[in-house]
PDB file of C-alpha atoms in Angstrom:
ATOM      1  CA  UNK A 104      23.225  -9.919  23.296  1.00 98.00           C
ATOM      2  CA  UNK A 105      23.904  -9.060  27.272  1.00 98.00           C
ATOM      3  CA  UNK A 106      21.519  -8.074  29.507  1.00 98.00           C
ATOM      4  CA  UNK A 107      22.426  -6.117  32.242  1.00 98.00           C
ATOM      5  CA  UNK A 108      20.455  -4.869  35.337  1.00 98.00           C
ATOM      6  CA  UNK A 109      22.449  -3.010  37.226  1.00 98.00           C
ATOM      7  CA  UNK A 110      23.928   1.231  37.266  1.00 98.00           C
ATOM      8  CA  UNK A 111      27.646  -0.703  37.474  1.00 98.00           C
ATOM      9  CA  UNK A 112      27.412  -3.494  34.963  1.00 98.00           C
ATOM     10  CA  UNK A 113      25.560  -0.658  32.023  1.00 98.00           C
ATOM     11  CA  UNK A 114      28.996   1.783  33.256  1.00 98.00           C
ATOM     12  CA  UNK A 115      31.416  -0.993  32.772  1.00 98.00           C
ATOM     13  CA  UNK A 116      29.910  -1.937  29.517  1.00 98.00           C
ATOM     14  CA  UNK A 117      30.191   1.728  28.017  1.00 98.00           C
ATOM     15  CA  UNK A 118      33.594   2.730  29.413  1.00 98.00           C
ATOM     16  CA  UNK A 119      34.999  -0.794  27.790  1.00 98.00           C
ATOM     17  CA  UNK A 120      33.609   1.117  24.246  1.00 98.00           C
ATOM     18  CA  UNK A 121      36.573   2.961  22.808  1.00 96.00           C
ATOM     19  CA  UNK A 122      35.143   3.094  19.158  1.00 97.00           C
ATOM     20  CA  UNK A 123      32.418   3.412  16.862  1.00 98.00           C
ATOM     21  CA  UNK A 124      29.356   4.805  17.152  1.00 98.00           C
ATOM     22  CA  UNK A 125      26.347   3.959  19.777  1.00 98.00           C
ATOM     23  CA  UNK A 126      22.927   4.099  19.135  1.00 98.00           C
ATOM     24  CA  UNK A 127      20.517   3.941  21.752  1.00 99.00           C
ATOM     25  CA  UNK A 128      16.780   3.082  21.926  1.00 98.00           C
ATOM     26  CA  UNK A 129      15.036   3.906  25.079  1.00 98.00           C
ATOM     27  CA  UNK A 130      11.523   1.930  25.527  1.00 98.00           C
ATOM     28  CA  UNK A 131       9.212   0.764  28.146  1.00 96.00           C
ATOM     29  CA  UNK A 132       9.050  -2.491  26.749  1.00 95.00           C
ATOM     30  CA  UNK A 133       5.537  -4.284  25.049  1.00 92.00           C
ATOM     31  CA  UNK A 134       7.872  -4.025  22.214  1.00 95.00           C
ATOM     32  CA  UNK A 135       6.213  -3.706  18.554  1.00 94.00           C
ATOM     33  CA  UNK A 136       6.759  -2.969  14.797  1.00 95.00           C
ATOM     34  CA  UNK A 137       7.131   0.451  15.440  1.00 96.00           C
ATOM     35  CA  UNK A 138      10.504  -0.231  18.297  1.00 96.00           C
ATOM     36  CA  UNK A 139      11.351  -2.528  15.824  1.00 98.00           C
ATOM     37  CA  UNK A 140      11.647   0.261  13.161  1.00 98.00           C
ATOM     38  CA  UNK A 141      13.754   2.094  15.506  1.00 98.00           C
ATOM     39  CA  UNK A 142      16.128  -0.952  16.748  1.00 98.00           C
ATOM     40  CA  UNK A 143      16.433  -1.811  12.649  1.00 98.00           C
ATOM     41  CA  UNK A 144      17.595   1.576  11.635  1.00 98.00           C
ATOM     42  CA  UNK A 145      20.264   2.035  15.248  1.00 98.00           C
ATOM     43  CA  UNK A 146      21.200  -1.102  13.861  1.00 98.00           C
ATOM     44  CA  UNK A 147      22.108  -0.072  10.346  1.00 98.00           C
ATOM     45  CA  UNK A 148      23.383   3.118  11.569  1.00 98.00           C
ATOM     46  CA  UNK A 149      25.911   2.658  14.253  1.00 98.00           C
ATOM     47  CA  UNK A 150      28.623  -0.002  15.751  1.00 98.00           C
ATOM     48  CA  UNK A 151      26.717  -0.503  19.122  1.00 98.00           C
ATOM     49  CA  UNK A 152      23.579  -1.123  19.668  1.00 98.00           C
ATOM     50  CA  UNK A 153      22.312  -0.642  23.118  1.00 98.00           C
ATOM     51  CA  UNK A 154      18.131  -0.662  24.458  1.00 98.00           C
ATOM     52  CA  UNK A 155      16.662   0.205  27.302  1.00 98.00           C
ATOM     53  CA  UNK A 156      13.464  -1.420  28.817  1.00 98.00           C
ATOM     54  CA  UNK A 157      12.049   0.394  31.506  1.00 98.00           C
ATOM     55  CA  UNK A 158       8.768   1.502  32.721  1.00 96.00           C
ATOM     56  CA  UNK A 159       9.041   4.723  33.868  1.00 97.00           C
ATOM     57  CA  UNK A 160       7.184   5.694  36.646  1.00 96.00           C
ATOM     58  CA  UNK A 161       7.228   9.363  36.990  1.00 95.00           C
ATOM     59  CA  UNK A 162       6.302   9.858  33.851  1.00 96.00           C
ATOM     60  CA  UNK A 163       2.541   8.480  34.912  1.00 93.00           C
ATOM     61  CA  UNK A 164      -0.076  10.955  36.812  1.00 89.00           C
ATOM     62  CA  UNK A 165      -2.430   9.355  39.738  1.00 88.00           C
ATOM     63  CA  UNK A 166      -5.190   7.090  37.789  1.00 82.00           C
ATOM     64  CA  UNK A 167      -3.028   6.576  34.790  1.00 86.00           C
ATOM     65  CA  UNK A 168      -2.331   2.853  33.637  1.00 79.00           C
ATOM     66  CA  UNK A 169       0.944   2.335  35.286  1.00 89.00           C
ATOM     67  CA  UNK A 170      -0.067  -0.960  36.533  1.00 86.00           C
ATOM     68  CA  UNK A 171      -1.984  -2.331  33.774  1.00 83.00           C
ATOM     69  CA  UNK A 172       0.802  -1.463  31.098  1.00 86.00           C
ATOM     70  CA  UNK A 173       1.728  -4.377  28.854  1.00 85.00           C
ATOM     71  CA  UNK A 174       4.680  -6.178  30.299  1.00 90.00           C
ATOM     72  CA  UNK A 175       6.166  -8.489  27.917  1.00 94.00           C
ATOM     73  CA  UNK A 176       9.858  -9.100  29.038  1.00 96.00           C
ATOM     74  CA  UNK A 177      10.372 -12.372  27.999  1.00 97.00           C
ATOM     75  CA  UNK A 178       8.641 -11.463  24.288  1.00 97.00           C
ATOM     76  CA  UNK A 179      11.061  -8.138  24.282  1.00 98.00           C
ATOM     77  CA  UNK A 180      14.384 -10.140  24.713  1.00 98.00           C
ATOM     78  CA  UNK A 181      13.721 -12.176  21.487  1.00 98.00           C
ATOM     79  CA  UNK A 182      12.946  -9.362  19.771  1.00 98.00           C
ATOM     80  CA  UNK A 183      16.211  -7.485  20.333  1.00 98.00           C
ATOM     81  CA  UNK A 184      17.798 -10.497  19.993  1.00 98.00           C
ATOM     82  CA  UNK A 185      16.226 -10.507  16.845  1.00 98.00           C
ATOM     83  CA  UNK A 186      17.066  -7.248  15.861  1.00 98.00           C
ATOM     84  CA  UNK A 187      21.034  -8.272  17.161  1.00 98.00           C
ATOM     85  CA  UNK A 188      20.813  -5.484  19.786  1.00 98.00           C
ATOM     86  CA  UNK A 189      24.050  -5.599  21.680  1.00 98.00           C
ATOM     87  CA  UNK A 190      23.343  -4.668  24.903  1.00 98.00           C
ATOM     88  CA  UNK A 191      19.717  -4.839  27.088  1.00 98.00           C
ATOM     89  CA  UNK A 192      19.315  -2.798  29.742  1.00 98.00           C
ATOM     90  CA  UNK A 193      16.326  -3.795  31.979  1.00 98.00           C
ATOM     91  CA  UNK A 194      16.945  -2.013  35.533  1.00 98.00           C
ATOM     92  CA  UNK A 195      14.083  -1.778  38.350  1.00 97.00           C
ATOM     93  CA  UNK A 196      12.357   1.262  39.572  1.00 97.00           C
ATOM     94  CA  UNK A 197      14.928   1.233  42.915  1.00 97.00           C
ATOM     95  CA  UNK A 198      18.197   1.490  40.380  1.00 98.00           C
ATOM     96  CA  UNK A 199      16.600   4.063  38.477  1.00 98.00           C
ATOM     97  CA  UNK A 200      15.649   6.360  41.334  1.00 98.00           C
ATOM     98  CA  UNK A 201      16.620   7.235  44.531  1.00 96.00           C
ATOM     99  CA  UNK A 202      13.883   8.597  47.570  1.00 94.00           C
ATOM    100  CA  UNK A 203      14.871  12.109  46.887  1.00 95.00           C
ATOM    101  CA  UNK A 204      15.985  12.927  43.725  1.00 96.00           C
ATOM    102  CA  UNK A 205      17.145  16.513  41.285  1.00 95.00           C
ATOM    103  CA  UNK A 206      14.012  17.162  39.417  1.00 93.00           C
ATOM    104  CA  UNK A 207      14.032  18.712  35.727  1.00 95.00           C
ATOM    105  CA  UNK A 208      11.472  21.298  34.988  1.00 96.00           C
ATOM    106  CA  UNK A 209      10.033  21.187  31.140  1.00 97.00           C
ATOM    107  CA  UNK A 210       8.875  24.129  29.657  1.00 96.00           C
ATOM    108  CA  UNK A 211       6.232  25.748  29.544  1.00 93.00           C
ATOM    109  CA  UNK A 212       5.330  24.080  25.995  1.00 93.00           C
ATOM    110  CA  UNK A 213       5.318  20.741  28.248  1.00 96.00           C
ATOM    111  CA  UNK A 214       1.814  22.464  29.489  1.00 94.00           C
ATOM    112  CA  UNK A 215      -0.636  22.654  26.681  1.00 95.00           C
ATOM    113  CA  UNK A 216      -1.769  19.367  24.282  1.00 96.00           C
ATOM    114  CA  UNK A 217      -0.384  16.163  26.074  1.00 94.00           C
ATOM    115  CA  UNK A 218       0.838  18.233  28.985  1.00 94.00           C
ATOM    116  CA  UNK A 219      -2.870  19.721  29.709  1.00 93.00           C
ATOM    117  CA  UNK A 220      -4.094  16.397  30.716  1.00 84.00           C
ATOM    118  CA  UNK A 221      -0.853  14.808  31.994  1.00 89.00           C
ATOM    119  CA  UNK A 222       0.556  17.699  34.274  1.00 93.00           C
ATOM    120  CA  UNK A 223       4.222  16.753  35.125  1.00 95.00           C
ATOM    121  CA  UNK A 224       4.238  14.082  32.624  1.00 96.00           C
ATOM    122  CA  UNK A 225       6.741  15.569  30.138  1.00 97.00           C
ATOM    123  CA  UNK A 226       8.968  16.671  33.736  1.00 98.00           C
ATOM    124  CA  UNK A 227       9.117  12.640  34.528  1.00 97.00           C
ATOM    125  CA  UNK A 228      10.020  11.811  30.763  1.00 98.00           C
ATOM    126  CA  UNK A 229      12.850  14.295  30.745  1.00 98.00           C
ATOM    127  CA  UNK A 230      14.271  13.205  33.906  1.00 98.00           C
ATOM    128  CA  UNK A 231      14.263   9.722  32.771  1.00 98.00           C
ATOM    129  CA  UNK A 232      15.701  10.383  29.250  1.00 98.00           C
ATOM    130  CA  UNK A 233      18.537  12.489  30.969  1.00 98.00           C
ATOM    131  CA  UNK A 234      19.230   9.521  33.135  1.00 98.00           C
ATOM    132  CA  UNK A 235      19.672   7.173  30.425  1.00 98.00           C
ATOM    133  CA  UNK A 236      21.473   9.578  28.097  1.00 98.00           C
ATOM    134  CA  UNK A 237      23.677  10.122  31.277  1.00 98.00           C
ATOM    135  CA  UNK A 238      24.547   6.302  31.561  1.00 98.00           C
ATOM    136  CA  UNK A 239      24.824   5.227  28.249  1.00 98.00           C
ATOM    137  CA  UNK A 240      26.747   8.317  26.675  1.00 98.00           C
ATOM    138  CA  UNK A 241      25.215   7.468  22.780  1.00 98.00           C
ATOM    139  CA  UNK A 242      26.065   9.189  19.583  1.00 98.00           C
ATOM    140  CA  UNK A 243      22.587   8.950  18.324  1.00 99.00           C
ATOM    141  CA  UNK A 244      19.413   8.313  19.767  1.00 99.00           C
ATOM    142  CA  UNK A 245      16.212   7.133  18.042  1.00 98.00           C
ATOM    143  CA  UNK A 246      12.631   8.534  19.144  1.00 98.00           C
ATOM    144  CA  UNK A 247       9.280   8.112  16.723  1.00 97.00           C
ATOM    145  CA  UNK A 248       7.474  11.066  15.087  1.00 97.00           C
ATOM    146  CA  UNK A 249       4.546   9.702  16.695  1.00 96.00           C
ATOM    147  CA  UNK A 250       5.081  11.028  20.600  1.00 96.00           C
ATOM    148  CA  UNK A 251       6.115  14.258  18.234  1.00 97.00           C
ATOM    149  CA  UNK A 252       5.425  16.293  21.625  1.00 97.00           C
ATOM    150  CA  UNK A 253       7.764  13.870  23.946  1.00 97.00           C
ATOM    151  CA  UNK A 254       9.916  14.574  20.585  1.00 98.00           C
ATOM    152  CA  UNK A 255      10.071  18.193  20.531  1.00 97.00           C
ATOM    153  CA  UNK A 256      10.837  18.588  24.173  1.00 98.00           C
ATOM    154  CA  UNK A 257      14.039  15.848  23.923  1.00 98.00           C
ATOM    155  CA  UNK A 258      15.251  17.428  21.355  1.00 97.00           C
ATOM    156  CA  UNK A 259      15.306  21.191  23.490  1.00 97.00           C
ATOM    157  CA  UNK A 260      16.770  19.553  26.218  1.00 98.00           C
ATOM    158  CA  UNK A 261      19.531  18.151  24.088  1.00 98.00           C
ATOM    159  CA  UNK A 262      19.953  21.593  23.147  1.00 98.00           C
ATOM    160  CA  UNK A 263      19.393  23.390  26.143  1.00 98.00           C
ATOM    161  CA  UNK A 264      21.885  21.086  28.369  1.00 98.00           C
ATOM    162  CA  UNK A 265      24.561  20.703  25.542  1.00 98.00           C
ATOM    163  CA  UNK A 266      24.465  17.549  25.024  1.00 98.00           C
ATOM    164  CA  UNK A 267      26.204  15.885  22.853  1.00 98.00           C
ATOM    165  CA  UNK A 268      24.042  13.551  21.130  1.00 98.00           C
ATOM    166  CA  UNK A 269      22.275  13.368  18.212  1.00 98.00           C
ATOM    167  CA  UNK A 270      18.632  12.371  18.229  1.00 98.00           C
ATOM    168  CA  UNK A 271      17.117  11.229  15.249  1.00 98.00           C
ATOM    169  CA  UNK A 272      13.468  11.386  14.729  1.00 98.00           C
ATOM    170  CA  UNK A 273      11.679   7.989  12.979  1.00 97.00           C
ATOM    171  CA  UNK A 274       8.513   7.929  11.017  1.00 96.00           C
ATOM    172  CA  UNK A 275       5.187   6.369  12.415  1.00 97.00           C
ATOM    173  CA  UNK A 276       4.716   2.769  11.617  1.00 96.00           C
ATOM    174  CA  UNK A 277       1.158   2.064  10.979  1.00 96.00           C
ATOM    175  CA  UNK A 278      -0.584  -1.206  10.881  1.00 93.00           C
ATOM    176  CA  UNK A 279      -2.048  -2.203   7.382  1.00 94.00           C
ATOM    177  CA  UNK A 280      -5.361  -0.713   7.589  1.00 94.00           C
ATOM    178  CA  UNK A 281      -3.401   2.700   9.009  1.00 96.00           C
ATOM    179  CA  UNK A 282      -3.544   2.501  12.937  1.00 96.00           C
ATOM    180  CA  UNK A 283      -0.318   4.035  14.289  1.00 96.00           C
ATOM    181  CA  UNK A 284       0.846   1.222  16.108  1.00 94.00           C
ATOM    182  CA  UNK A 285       0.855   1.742  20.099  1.00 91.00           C
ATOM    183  CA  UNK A 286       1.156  -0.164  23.528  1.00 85.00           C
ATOM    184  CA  UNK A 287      -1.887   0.590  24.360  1.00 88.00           C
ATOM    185  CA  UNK A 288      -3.930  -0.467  21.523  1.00 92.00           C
ATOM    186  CA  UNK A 289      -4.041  -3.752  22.914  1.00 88.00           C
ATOM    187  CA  UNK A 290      -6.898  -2.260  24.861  1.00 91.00           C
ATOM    188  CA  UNK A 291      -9.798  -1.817  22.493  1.00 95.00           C
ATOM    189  CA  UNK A 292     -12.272  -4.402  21.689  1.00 95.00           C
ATOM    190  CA  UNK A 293     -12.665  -4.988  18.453  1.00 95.00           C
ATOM    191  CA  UNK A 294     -15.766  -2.146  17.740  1.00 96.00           C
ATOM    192  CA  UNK A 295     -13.231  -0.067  18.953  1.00 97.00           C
ATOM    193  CA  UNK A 296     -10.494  -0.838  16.808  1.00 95.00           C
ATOM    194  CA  UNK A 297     -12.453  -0.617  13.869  1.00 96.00           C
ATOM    195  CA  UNK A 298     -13.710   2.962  14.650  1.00 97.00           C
ATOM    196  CA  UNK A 299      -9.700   3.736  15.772  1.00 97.00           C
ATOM    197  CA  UNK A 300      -9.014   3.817  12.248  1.00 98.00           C
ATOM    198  CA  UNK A 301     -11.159   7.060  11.716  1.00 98.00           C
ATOM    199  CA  UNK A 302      -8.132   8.808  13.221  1.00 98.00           C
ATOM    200  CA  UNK A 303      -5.064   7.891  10.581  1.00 98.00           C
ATOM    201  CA  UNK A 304      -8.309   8.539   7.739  1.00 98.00           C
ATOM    202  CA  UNK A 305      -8.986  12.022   9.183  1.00 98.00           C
ATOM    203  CA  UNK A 306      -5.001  12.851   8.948  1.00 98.00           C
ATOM    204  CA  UNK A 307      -4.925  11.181   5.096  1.00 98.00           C
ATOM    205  CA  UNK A 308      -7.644  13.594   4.624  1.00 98.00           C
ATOM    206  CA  UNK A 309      -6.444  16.775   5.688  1.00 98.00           C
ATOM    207  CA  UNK A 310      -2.882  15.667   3.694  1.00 98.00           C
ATOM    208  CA  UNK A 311      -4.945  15.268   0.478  1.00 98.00           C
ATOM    209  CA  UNK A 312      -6.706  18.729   1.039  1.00 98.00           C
ATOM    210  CA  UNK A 313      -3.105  20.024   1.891  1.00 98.00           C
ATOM    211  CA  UNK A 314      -2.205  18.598  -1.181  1.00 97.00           C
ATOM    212  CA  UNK A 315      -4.740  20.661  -3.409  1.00 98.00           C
ATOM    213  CA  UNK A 316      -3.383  23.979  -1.825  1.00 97.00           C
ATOM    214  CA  UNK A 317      -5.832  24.027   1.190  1.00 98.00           C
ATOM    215  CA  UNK A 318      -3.780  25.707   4.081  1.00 98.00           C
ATOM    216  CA  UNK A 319      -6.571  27.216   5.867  1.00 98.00           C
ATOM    217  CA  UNK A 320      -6.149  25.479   9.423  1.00 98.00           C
ATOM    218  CA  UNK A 321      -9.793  26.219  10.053  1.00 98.00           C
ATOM    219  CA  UNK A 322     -10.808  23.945   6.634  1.00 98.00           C
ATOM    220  CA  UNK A 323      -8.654  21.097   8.210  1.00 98.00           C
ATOM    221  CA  UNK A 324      -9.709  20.956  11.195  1.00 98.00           C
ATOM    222  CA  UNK A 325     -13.441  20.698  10.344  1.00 98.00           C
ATOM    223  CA  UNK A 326     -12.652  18.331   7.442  1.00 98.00           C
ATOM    224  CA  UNK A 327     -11.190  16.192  10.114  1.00 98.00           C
ATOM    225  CA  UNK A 328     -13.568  17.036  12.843  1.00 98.00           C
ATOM    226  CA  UNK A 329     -16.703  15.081   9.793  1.00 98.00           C
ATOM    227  CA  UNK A 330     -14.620  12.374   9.626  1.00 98.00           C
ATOM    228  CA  UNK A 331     -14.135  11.578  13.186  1.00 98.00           C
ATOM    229  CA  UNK A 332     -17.448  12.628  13.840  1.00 96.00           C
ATOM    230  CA  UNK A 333     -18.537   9.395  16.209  1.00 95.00           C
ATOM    231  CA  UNK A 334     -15.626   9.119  18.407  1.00 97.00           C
ATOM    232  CA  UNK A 335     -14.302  10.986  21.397  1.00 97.00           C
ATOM    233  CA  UNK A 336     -11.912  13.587  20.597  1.00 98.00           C
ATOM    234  CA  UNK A 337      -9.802  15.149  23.136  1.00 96.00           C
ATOM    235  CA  UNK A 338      -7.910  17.296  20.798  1.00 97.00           C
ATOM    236  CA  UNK A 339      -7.240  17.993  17.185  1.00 98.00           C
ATOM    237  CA  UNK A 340      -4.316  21.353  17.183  1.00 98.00           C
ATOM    238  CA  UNK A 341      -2.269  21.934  13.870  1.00 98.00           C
ATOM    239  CA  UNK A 342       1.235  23.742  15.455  1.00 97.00           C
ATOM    240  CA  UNK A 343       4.726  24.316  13.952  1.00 96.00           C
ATOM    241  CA  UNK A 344       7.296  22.404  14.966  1.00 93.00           C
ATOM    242  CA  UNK A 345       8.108  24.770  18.329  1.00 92.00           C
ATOM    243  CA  UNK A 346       4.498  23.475  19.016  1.00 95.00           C
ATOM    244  CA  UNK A 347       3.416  27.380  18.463  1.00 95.00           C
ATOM    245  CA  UNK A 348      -0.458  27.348  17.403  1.00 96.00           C
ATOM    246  CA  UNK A 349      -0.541  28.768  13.668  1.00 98.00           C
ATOM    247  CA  UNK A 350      -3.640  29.342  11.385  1.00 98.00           C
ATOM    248  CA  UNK A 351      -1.819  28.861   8.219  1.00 98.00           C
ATOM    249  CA  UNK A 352      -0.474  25.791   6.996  1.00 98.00           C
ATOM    250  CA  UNK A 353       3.141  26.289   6.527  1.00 97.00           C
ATOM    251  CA  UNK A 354       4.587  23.418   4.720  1.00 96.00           C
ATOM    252  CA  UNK A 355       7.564  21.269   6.617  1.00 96.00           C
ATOM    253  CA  UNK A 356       6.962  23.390   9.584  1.00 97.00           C
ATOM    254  CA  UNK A 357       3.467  21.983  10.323  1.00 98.00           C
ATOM    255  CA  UNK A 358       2.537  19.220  12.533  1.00 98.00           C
ATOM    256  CA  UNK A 359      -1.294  18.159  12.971  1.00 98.00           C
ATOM    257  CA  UNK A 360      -2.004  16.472  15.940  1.00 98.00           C
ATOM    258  CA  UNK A 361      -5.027  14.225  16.764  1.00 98.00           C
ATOM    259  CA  UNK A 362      -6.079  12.337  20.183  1.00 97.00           C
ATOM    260  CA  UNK A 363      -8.715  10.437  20.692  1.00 97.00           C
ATOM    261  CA  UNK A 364     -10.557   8.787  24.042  1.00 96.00           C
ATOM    262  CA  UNK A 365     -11.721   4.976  23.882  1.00 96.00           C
ATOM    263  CA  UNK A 366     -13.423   4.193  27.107  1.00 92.00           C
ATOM    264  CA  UNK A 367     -10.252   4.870  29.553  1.00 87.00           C
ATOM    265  CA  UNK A 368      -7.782   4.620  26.284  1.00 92.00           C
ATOM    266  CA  UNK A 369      -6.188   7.563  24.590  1.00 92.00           C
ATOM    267  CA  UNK A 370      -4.614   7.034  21.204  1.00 96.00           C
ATOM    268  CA  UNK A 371      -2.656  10.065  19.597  1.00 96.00           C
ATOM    269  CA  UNK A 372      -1.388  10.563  16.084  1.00 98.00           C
ATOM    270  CA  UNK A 373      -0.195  13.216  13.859  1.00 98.00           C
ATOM    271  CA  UNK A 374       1.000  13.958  10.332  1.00 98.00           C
ATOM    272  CA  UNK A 375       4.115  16.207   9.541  1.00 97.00           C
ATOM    273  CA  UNK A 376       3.550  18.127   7.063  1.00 96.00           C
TER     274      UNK A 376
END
């Protein structure tokens, strides 16, 4: 595996690859199971291999956890190893960005759910993404169902901007007892953690009523709402997959979303149904 650092060394690289397919992982590092799951399958699925580690500033708001995020960099480089990633890139805010720089705009859709509390978030996850998709040219590019939001809007941009990639959407890897696993979950104590769990049992439930023929959104939602009675919930929405609020389940075209607040922790997870 190479590591590179710089805009010039990640251009040489990619104009040196003639053939073959790339696949491309883009992360901001604290790498787990579930960018494992993604590096695996780029891995089984293309000729080049290539991740990104970066923490992406303007994709934080004021107050957000930019500073305390998990840095693990010497942890991530065994793992790709590991995973016999080809290429690492791991460039510095000042590569990345200039003082002024082209903005993208998300849509409107960027606005409600993640984008309600995190104005501008989805318009600093865009830009980055384009940036990276820019450098690194891939044929496919892996992103988990998890972030299905982050999801939705990469995959109108793609559209949108005619690009030609193809991004390929991963299943949430869960922890044993269910957690989706996350960064951030290395913040709850363990009272916490425990109580997490109520959110991956609310979304079993409301697939097991789904499964009996219940498509009444209402129903699921206060099926859910019981069994996460205790905690703090910012949000549970069921919308189809252009993130359009709908009061009927319509089946693989439905994705229930769920986040949750742990002290200054938000964990999100969904279920595609």
């Amino acid at each position: 595996m190479k590591i590179l650092k710089t805009i010039e060394e990640l251009k040489e690289v990619r104009n040196n690859i003639t053939e073959g397919t790339i696949g491309f992982v883009p992360t901001m590092g604290a790498l787990h199971d579930g960018h494992i799951s993604l590096i695996k399958q780029a891995r089984n699925e293309n000729d080049t291999v290539i991740v990104s580690i970066f923490l992406n500033p303007t994709q934080f708001l004021p107050g957000e956890d930019l500073d305390n995020y998990p840095k693990k960099d010497e942890a991530d480089k065994k793992i790709c190893e590991m995973c016999k990633v080809d290429y690492l890139f791991m460039p510095d805010t000042s590569t990345m960005y200039e003082k002024e720089e082209v903005l993208i705009k998300a849509p409107n859709k960027s606005y409600i759910l993640e984008g309600a509390s995190r104005p501008g978030h989805f318009d600093g996850v865009l830009q980055v993404v384009l940036k990276l998709f820019n450098l690194t040219r891939p044929t496919n590019a892996y992103f988990g169902k998890k972030d299905a939001q982050q999801l939705t809007l990469i995959q109108q941009m793609v559209r949108n901007l005619f690009l030609n990639i193809n991004i390929i959407p991963c299943d949430i890897v869960r922890e044993k007892d269910g957690l989706a696993l996350s960064s951030r979950n290395v913040y709850l104590n363990n009272e916490q953690r425990q109580e997490a769990l109520k959110i991956s049992k609310s979304l079993t439930k409301a697939g097991q009523l789904i499964g009996k023929k219940e498509f009444d959104v209402k129903t699921i939602k206060a099926t859910m709402k019981e069994v996460m009675n205790s905690l703090d919930i910012e949000y549970i929405e069921v919308v189809n997959k252009d993130f359009e609020p709908i009061d009927t389940i319509e089946l693989k075209n439905t994705i229930i979303l769920v986040v949750a607040r742990f002290g200054n922790t938000r964990l999100l997870d969904n279920l595609w149904v």
